PDB file of C-alpha atoms in Angstrom:
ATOM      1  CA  UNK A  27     -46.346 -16.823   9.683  1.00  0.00           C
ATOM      2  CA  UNK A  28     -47.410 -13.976  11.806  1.00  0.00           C
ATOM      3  CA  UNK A  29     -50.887 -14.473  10.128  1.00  0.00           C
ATOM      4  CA  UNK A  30     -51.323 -17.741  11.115  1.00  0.00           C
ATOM      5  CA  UNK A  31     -50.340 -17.167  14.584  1.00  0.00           C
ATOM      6  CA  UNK A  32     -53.037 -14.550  14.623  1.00  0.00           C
ATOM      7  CA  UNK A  33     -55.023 -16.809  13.199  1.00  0.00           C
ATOM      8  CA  UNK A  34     -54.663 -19.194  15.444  1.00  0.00           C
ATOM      9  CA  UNK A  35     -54.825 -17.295  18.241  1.00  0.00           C
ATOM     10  CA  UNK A  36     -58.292 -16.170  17.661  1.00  0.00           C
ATOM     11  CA  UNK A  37     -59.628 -19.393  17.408  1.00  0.00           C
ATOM     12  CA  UNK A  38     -58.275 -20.413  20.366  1.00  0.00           C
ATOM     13  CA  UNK A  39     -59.462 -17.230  21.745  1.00  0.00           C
ATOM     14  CA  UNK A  40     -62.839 -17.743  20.392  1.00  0.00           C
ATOM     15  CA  UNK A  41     -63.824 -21.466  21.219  1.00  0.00           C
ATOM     16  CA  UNK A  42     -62.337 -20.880  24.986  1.00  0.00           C
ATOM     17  CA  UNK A  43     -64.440 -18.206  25.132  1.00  0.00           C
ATOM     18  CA  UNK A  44     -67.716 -20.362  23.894  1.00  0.00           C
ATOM     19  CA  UNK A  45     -66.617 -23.337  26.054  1.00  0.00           C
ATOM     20  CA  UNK A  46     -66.186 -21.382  29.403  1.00  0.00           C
ATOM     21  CA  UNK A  47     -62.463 -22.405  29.477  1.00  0.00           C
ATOM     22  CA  UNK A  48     -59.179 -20.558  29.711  1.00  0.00           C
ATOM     23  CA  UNK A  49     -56.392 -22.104  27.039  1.00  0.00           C
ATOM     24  CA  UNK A  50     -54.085 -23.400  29.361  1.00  0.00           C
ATOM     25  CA  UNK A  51     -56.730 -25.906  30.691  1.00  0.00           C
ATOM     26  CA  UNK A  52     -58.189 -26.319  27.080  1.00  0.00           C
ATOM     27  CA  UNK A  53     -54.986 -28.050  25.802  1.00  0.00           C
ATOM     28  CA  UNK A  54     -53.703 -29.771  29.424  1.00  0.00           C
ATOM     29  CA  UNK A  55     -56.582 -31.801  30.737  1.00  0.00           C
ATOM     30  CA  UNK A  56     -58.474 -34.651  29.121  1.00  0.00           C
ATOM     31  CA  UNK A  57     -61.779 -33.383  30.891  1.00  0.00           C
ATOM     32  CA  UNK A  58     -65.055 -34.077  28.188  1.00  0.00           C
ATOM     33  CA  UNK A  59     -65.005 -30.031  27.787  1.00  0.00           C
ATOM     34  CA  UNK A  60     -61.533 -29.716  27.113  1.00  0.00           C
ATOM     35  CA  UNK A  61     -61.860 -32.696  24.176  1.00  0.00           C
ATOM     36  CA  UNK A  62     -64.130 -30.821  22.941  1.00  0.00           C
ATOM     37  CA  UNK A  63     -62.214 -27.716  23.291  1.00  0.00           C
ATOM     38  CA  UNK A  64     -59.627 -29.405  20.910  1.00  0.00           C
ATOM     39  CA  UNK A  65     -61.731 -30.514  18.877  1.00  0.00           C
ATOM     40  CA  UNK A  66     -63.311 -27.169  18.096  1.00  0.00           C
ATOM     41  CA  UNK A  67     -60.391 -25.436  17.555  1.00  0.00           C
ATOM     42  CA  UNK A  68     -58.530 -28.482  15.179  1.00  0.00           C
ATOM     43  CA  UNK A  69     -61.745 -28.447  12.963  1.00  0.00           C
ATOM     44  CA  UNK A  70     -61.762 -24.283  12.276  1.00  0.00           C
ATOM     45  CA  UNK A  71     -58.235 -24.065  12.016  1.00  0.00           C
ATOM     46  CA  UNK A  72     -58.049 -27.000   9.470  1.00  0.00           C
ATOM     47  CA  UNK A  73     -60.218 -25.077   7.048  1.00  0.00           C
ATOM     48  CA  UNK A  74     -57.122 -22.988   6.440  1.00  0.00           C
ATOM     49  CA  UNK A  75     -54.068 -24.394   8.151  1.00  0.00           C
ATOM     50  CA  UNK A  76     -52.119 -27.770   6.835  1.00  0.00           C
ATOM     51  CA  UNK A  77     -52.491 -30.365   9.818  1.00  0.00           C
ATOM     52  CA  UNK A  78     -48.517 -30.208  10.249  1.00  0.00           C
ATOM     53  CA  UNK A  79     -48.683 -26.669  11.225  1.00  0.00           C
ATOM     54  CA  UNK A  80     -51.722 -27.391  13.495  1.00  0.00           C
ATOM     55  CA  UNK A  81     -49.818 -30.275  15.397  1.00  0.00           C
ATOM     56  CA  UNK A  82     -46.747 -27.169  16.044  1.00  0.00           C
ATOM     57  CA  UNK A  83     -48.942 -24.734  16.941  1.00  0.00           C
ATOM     58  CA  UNK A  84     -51.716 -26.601  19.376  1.00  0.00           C
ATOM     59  CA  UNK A  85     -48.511 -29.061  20.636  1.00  0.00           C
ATOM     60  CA  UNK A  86     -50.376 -31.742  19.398  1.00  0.00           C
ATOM     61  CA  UNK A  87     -49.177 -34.773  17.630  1.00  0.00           C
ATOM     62  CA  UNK A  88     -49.937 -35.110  14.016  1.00  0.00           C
ATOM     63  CA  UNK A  89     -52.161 -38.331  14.541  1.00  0.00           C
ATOM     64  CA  UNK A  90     -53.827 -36.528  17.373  1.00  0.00           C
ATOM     65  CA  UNK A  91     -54.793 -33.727  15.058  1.00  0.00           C
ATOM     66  CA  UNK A  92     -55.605 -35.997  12.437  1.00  0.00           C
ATOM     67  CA  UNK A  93     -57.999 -37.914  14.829  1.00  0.00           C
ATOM     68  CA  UNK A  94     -59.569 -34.941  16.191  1.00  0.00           C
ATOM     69  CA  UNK A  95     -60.299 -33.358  12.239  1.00  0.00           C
ATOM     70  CA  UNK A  96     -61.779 -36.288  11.259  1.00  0.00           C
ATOM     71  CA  UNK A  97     -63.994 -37.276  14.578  1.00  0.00           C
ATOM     72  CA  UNK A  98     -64.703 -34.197  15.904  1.00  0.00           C
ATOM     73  CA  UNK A  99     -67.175 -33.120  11.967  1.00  0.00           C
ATOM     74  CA  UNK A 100     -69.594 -36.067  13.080  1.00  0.00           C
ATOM     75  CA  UNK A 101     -69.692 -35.064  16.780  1.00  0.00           C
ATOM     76  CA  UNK A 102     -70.637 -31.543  16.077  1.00  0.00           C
ATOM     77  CA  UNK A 103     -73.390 -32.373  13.896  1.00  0.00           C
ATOM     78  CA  UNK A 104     -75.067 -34.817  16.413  1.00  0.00           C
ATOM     79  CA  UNK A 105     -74.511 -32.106  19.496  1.00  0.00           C
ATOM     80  CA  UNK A 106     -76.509 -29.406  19.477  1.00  0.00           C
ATOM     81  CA  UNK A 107     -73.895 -27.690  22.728  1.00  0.00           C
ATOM     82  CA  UNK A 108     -71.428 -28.249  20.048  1.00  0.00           C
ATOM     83  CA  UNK A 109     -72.805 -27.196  16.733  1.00  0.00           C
ATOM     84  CA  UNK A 110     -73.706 -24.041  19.063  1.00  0.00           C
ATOM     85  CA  UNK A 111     -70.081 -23.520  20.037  1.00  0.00           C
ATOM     86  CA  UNK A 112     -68.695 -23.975  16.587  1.00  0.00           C
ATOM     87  CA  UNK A 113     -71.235 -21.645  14.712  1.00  0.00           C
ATOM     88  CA  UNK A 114     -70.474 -18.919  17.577  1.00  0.00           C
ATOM     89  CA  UNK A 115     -66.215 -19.549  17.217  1.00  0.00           C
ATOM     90  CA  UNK A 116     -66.592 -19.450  13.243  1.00  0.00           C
ATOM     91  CA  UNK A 117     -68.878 -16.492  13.380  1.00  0.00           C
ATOM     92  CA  UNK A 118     -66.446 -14.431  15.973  1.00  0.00           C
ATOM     93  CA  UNK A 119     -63.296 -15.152  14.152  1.00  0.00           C
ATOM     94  CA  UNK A 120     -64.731 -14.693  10.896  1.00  0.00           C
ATOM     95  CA  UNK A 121     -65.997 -10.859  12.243  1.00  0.00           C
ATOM     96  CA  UNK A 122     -62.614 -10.063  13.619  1.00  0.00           C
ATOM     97  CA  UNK A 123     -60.970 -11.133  10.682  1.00  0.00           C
ATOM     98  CA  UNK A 124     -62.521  -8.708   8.349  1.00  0.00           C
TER      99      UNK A 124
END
């Protein structure tokens, strides 16, 4: 469990870091950039982390998570501020991973 609490936070790290946003703010306002936020962070952290797990870590309903992992794909493909953001967060956790 202490992986994926490292795990997470380095995502979390990572996209708040891309976005211009500290994680408090990321998870407690429903500004567009904090959505997004969310959205980045669901979406690398479901590539290795069940969605039950994400909902307990992010404090995040199951259905919000679910609705975030499967919206949030389409959105980043169509956004080029997005598909920036996500390539950058994948690429620094992936770095400090190895």
């Amino acid at each position: 469990m202490k992986e994926v609490r490292r795990f997470y936070k380095e995502v979390v790290e990572a996209v708040c870091e891309e976005l211009e946003l500290d994680p408090v703010t990321a998870f407690s306002t429903n500004r567009e950039r904090c959505v997004d936020a969310r959205g980045l962070i669901v979406c690398l952290l479901a590539k290795r982390i069940p969605d039950g797990l994400i909902s307990a870590l992010t404090g995040l309903t199951r259905q919000a998570v679910n609705r975030l992992k499967n919206i949030y794909p389409e959105r980043i493909e169509h956004s080029f501020y997005l598909l920036m953001a996500f390539r950058n967060a994948r690429n620094k956790v992936a770095t400090h991973s190895q």
